[in-house]
PDB file of C-alpha atoms in Angstrom:
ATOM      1  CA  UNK A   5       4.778 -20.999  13.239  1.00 83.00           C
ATOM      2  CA  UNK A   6       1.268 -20.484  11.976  1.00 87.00           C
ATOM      3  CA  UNK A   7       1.056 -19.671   8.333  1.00 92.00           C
ATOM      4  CA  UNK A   8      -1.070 -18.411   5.747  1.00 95.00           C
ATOM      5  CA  UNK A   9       0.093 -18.381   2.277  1.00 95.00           C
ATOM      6  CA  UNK A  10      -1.848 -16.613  -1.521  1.00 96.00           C
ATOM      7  CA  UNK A  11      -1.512 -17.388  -4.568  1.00 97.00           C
ATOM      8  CA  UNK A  12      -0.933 -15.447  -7.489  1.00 96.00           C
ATOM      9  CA  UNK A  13       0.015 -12.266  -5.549  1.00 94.00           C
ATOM     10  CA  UNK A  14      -1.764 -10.433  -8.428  1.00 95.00           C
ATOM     11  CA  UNK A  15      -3.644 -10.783 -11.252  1.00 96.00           C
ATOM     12  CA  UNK A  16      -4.825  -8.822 -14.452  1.00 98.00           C
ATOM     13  CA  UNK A  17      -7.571 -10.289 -16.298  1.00 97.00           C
ATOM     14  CA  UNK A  18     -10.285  -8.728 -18.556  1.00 97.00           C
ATOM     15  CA  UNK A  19     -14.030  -8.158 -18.179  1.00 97.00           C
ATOM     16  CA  UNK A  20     -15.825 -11.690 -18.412  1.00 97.00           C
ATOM     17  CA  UNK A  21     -12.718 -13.701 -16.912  1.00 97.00           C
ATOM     18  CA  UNK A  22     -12.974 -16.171 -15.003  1.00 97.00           C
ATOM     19  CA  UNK A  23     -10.649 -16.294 -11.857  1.00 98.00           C
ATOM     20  CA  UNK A  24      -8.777 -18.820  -9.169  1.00 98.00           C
ATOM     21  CA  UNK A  25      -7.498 -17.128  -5.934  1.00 98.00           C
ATOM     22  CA  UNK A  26      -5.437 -19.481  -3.959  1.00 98.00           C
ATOM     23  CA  UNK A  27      -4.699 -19.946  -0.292  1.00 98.00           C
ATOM     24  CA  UNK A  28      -2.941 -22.409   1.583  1.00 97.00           C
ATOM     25  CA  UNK A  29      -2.471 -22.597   5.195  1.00 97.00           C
ATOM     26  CA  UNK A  30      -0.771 -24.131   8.154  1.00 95.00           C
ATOM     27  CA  UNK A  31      -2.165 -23.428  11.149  1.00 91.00           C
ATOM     28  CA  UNK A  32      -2.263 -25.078  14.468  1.00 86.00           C
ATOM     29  CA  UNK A  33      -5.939 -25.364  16.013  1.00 87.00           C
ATOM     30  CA  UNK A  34      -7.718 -24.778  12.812  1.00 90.00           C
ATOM     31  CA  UNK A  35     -11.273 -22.886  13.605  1.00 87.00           C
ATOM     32  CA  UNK A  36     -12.124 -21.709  10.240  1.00 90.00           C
ATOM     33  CA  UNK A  37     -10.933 -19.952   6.608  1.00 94.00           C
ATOM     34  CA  UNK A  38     -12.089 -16.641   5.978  1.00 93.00           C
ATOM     35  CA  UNK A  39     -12.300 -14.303   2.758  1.00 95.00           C
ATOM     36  CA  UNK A  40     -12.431 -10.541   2.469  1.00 94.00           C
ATOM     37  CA  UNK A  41     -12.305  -8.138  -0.481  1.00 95.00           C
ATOM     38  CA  UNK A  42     -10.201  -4.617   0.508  1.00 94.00           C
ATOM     39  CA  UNK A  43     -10.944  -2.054  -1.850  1.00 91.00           C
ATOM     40  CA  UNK A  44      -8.691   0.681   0.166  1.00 78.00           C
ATOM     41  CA  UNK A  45     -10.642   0.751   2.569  1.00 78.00           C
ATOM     42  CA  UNK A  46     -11.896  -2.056   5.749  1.00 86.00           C
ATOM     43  CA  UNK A  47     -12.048  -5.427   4.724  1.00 91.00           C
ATOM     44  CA  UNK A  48     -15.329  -6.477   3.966  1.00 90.00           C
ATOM     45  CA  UNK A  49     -16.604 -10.343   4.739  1.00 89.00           C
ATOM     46  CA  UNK A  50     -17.199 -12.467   2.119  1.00 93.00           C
ATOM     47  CA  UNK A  51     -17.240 -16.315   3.359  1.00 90.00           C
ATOM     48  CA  UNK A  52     -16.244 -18.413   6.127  1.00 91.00           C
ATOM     49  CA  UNK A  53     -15.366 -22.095   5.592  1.00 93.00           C
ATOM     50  CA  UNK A  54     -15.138 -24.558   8.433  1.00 89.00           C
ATOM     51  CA  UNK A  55     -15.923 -27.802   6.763  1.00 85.00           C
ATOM     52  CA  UNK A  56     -14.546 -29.652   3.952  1.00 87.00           C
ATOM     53  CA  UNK A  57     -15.881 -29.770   0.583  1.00 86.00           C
ATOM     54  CA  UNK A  58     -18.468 -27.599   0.787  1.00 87.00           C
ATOM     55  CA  UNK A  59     -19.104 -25.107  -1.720  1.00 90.00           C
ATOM     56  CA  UNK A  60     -20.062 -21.454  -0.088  1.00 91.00           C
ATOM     57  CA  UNK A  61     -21.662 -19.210  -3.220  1.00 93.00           C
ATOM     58  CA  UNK A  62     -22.844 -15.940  -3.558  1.00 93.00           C
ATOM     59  CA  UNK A  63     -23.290 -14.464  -6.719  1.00 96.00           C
ATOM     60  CA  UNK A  64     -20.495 -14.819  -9.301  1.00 97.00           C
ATOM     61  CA  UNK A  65     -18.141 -15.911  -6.016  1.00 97.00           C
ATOM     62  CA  UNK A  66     -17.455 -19.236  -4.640  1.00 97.00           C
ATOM     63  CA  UNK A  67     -15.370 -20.515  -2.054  1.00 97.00           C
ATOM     64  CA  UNK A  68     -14.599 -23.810  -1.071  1.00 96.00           C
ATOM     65  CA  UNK A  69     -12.243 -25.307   1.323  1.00 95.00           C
ATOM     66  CA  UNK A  70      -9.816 -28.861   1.688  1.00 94.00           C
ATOM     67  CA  UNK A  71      -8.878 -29.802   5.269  1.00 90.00           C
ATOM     68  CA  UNK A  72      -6.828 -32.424   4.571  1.00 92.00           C
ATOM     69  CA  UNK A  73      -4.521 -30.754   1.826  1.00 92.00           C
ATOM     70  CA  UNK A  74      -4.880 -27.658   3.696  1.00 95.00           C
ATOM     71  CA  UNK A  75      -5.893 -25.018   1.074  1.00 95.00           C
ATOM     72  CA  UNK A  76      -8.772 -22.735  -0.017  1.00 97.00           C
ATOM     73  CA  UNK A  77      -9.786 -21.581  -3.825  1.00 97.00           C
ATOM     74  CA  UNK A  78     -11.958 -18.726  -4.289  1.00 98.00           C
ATOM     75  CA  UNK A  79     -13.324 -18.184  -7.896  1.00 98.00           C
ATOM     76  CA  UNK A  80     -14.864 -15.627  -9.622  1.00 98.00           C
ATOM     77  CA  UNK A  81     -16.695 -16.119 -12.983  1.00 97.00           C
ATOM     78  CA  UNK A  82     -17.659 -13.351 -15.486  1.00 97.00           C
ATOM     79  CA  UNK A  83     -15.514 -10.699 -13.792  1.00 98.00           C
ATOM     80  CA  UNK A  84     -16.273  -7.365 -13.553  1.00 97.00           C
ATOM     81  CA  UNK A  85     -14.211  -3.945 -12.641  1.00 97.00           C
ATOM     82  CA  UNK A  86     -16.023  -3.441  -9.434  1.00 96.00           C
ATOM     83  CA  UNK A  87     -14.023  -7.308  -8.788  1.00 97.00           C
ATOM     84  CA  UNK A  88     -10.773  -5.470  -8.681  1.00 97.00           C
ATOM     85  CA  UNK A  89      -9.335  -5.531  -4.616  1.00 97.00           C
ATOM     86  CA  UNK A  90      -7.100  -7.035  -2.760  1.00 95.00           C
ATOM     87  CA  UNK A  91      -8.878 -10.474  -1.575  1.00 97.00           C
ATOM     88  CA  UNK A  92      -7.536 -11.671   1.927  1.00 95.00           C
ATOM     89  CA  UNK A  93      -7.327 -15.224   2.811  1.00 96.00           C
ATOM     90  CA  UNK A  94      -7.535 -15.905   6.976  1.00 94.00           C
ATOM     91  CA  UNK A  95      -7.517 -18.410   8.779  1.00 93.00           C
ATOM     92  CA  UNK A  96      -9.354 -18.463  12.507  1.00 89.00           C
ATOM     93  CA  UNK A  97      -6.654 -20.329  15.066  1.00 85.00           C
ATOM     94  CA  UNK A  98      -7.853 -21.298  18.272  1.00 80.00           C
ATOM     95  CA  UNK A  99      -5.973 -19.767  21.242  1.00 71.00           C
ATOM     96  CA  UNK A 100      -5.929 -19.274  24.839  1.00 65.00           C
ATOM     97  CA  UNK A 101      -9.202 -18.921  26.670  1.00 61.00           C
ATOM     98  CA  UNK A 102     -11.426 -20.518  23.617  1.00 62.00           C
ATOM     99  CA  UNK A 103     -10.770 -17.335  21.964  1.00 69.00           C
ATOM    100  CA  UNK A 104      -9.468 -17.162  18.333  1.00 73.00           C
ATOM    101  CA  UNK A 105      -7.452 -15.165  16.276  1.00 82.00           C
ATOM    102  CA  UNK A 106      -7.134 -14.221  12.783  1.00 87.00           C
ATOM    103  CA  UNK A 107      -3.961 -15.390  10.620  1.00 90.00           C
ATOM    104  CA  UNK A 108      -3.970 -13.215   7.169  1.00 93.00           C
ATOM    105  CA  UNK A 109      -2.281 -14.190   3.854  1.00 93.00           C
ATOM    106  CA  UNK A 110      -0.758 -11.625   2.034  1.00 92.00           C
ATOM    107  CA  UNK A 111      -3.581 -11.307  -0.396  1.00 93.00           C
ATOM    108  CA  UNK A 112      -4.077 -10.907  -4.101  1.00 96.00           C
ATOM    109  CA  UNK A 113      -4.486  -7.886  -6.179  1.00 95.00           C
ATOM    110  CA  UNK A 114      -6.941  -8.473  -8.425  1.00 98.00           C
ATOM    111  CA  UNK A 115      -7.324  -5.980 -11.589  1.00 98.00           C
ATOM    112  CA  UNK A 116     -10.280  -6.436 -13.792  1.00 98.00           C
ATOM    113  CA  UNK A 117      -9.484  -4.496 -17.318  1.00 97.00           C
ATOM    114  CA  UNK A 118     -12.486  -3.144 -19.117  1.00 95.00           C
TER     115      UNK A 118
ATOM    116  CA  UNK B  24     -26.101   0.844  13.580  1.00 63.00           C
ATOM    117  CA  UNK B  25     -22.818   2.836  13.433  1.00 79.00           C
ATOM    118  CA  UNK B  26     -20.149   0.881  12.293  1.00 91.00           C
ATOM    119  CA  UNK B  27     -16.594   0.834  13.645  1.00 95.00           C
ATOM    120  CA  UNK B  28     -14.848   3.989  13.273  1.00 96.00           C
ATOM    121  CA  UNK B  29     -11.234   5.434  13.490  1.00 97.00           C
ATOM    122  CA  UNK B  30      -9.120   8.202  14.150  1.00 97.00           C
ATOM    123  CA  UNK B  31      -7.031  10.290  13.084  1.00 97.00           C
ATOM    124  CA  UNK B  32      -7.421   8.604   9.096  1.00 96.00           C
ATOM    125  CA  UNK B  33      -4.174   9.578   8.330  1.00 96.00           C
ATOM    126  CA  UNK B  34      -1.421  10.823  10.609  1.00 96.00           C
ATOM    127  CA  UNK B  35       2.449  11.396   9.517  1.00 97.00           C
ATOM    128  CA  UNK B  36       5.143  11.404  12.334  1.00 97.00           C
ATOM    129  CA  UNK B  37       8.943  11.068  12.098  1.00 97.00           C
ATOM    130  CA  UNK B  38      11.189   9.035  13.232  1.00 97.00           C
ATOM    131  CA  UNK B  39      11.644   8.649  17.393  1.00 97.00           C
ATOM    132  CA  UNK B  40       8.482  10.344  17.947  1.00 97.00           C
ATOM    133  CA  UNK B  41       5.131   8.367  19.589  1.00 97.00           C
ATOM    134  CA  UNK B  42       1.851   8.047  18.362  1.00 98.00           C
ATOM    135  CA  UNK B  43      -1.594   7.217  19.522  1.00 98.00           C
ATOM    136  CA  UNK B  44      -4.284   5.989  17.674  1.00 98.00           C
ATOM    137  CA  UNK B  45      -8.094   5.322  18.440  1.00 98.00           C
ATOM    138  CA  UNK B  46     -10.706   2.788  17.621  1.00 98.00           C
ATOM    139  CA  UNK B  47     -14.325   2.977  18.649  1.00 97.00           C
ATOM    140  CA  UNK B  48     -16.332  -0.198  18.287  1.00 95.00           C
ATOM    141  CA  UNK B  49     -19.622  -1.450  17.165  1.00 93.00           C
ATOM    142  CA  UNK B  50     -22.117  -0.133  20.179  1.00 92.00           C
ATOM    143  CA  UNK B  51     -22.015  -3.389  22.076  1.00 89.00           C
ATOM    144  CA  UNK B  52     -19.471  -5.084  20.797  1.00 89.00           C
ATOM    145  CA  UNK B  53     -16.707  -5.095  23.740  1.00 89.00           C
ATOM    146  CA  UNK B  54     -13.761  -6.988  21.788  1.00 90.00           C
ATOM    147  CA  UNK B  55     -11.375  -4.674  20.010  1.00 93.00           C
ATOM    148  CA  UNK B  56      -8.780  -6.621  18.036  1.00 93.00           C
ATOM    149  CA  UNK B  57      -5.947  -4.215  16.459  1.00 96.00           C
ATOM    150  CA  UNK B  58      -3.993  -5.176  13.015  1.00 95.00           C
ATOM    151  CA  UNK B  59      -0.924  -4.030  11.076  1.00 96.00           C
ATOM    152  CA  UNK B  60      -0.876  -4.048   7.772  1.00 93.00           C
ATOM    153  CA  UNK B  61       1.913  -3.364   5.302  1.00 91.00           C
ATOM    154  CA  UNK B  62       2.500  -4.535   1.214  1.00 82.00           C
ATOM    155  CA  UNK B  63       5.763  -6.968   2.446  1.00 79.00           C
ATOM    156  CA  UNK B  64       3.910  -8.085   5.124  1.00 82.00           C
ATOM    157  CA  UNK B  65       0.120  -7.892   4.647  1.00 84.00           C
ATOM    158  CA  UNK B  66      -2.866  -8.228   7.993  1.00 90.00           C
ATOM    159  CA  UNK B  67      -0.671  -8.840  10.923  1.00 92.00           C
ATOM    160  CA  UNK B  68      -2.270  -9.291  13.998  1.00 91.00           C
ATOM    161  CA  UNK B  69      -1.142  -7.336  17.284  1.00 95.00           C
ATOM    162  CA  UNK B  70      -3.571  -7.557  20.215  1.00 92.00           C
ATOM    163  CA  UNK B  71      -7.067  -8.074  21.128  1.00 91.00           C
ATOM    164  CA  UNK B  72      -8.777  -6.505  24.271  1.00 92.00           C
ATOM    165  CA  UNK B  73     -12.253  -7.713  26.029  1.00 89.00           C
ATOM    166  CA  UNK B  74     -13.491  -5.619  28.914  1.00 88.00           C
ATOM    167  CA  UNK B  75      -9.958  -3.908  29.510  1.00 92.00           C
ATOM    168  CA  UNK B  76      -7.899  -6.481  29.813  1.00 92.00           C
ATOM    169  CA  UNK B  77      -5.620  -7.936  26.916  1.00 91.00           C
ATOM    170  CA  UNK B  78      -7.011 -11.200  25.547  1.00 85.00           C
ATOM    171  CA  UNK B  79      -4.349 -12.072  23.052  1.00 84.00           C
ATOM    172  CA  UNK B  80      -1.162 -10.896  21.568  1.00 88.00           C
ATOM    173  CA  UNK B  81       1.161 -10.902  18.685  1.00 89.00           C
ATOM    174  CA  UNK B  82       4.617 -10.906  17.342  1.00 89.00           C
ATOM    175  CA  UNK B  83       5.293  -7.710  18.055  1.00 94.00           C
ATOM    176  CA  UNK B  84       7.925  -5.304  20.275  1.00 95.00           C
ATOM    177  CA  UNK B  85       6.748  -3.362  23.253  1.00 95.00           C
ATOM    178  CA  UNK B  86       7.277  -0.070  21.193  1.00 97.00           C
ATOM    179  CA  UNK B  87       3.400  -1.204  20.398  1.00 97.00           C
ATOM    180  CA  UNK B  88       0.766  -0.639  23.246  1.00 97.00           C
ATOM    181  CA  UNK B  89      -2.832  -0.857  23.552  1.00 97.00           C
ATOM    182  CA  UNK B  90      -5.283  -0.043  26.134  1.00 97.00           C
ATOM    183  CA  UNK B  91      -9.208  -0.907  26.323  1.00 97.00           C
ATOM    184  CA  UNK B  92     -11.502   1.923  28.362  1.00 96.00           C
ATOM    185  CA  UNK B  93     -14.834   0.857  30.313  1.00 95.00           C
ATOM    186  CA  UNK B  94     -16.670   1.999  27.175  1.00 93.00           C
ATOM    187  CA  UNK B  95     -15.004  -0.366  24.830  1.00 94.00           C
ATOM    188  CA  UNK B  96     -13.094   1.977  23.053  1.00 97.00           C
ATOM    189  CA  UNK B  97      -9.169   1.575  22.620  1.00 98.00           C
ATOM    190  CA  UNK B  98      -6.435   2.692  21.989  1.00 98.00           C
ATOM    191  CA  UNK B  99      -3.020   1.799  19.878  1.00 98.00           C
ATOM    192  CA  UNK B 100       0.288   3.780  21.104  1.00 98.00           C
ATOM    193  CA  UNK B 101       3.182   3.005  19.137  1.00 97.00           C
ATOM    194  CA  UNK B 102       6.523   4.533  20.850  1.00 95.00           C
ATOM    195  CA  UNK B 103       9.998   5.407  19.119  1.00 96.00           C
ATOM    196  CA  UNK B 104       8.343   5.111  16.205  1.00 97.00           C
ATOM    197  CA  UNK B 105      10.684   3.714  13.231  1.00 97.00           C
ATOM    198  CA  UNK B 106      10.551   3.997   8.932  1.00 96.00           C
ATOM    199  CA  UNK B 107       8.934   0.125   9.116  1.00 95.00           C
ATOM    200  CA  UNK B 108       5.882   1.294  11.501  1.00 97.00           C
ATOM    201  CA  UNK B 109       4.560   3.103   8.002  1.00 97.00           C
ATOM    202  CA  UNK B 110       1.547   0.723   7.667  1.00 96.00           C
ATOM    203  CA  UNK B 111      -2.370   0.731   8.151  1.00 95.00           C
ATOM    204  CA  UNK B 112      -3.479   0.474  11.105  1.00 97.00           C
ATOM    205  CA  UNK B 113      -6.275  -1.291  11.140  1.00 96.00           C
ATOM    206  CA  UNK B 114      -8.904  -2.277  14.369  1.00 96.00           C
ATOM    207  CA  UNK B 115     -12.101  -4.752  14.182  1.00 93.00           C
ATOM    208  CA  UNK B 116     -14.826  -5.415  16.762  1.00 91.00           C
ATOM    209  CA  UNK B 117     -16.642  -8.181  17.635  1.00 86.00           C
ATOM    210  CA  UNK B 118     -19.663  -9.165  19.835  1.00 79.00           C
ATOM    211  CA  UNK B 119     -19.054 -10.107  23.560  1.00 59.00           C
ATOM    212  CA  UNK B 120     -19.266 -13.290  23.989  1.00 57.00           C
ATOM    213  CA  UNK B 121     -19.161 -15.190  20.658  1.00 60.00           C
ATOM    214  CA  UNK B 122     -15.008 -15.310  21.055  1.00 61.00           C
ATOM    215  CA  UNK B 123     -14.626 -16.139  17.994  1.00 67.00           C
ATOM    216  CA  UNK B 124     -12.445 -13.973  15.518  1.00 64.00           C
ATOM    217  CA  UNK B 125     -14.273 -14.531  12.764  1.00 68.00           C
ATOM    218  CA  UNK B 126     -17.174 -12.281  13.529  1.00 75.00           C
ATOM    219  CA  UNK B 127     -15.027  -9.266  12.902  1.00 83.00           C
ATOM    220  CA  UNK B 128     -15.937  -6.220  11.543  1.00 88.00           C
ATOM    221  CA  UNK B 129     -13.610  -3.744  10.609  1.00 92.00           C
ATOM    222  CA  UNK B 130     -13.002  -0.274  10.501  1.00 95.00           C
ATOM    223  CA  UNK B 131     -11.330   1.951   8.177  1.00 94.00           C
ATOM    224  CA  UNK B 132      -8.213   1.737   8.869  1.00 95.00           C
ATOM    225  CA  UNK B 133      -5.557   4.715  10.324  1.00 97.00           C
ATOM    226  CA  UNK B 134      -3.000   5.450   7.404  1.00 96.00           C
ATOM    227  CA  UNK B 135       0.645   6.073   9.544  1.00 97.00           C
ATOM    228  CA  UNK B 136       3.275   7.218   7.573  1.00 97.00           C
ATOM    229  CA  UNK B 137       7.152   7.509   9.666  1.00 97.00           C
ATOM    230  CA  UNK B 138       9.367  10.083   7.594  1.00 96.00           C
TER     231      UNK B 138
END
């Protein structure tokens, strides 16, 4: 069965911490790794990963992704409160028809203390 | 562009009882793909309809429905509803023909609570 898998279920940090969100996966008919940040509200995007070893950055946030041990960090340097969601690890399986779907990890509650 | 938008936001139903929720996509987007989630069980995915007709499916019973009209918008019917259907329920769209689940956007969610 497909399977998705985060790491540290949550996390407290202060202001200015840096932070390692973990995801591993096994997943039949990989397609691609996705992130999203849920702040009680829709998920919103934050990278997609298909290849190995390639670092995806925006800002403070950086993803990057290991086919062959089958697992995804994304980090967060010089955290801030507005950081603190629940980020959700997916992971794109092929299935019937060429379509995919989405496989989500449980996520990790991030709080960022002032 | 609008984005994609639900309704009710918030509903609370007790047990036995049915409930129908509805998602209205992206203006030209004509995939609807509907998710559960819960804190024990986090995103799970239940079904995904493209021009009215059910593309994929999930691990779930048939208590959970879903139906796709000619103008993209769905709908979610959960029936007999039990204490464990207390999640969010949450819907994303996606453009025609890309097929690819990653190039979902996501509404706000429907808050169901089961007393």
């Amino acid at each position: 069965e497909d399977k998705v898998v985060q790491s540290p279920l949550s996390l407290v940090v202060h202001e200015g911490d840096t932070v390692t969100l973990n995801c591993s996966y096994e997943v039949t008919n990989f397609r691609s790794l996705l992130w999203y940040k849920q702040e009680k509200k829709a998920p919103t995007f934050l990278f997609m990963l298909t290849s190995s070893g390639i670092e995806k950055k925006s800002g403070r946030l950086s993803s990057i992704l290991d086919k062959k041990e089958l697992f995804s960090i994304l980090n967060i340097t010089a955290t801030q409160t507005g950081d603190s969601a629940v980020y959700l690890c997916a992971v794109e399986a092929l299935h019937s028809g060429n379509t995919g779907k989405l496989i989500f990890g449980q996520g990790t509650t991030l709080q960022v203390k002032p | 562009k609008a984005g994609v938008t639900q309704t009710p936001r918030y509903l609370i139903k007790t047990r036995g009882q049915q409930v129908t929720l509805s998602c209205s996509p992206i203006s030209g987007h004509r995939s609807v793909s509907w998710y559960q989630q819960t804190p024990g069980q986090g995103l799970q995915f239940l079904f995904e309809y493209f021009s009215e007709t059910q593309r994929n499916k999930g691990n779930f019973p048939g208590r959970f429905s879903g139906r796709q009209f000619s103008n993209s918008r769905s709908e979610m019917n959960v029936s007999t509803l039990e204490l464990g259907d207390s999640a969010l329920y949450l819907c994303a769209s996606s453009f025609p023909t890309s097929g690819r689940a990653s190039e979902q956007f996501f509404g706000p969610g429907t808050r169901l609570t089961v007393l």
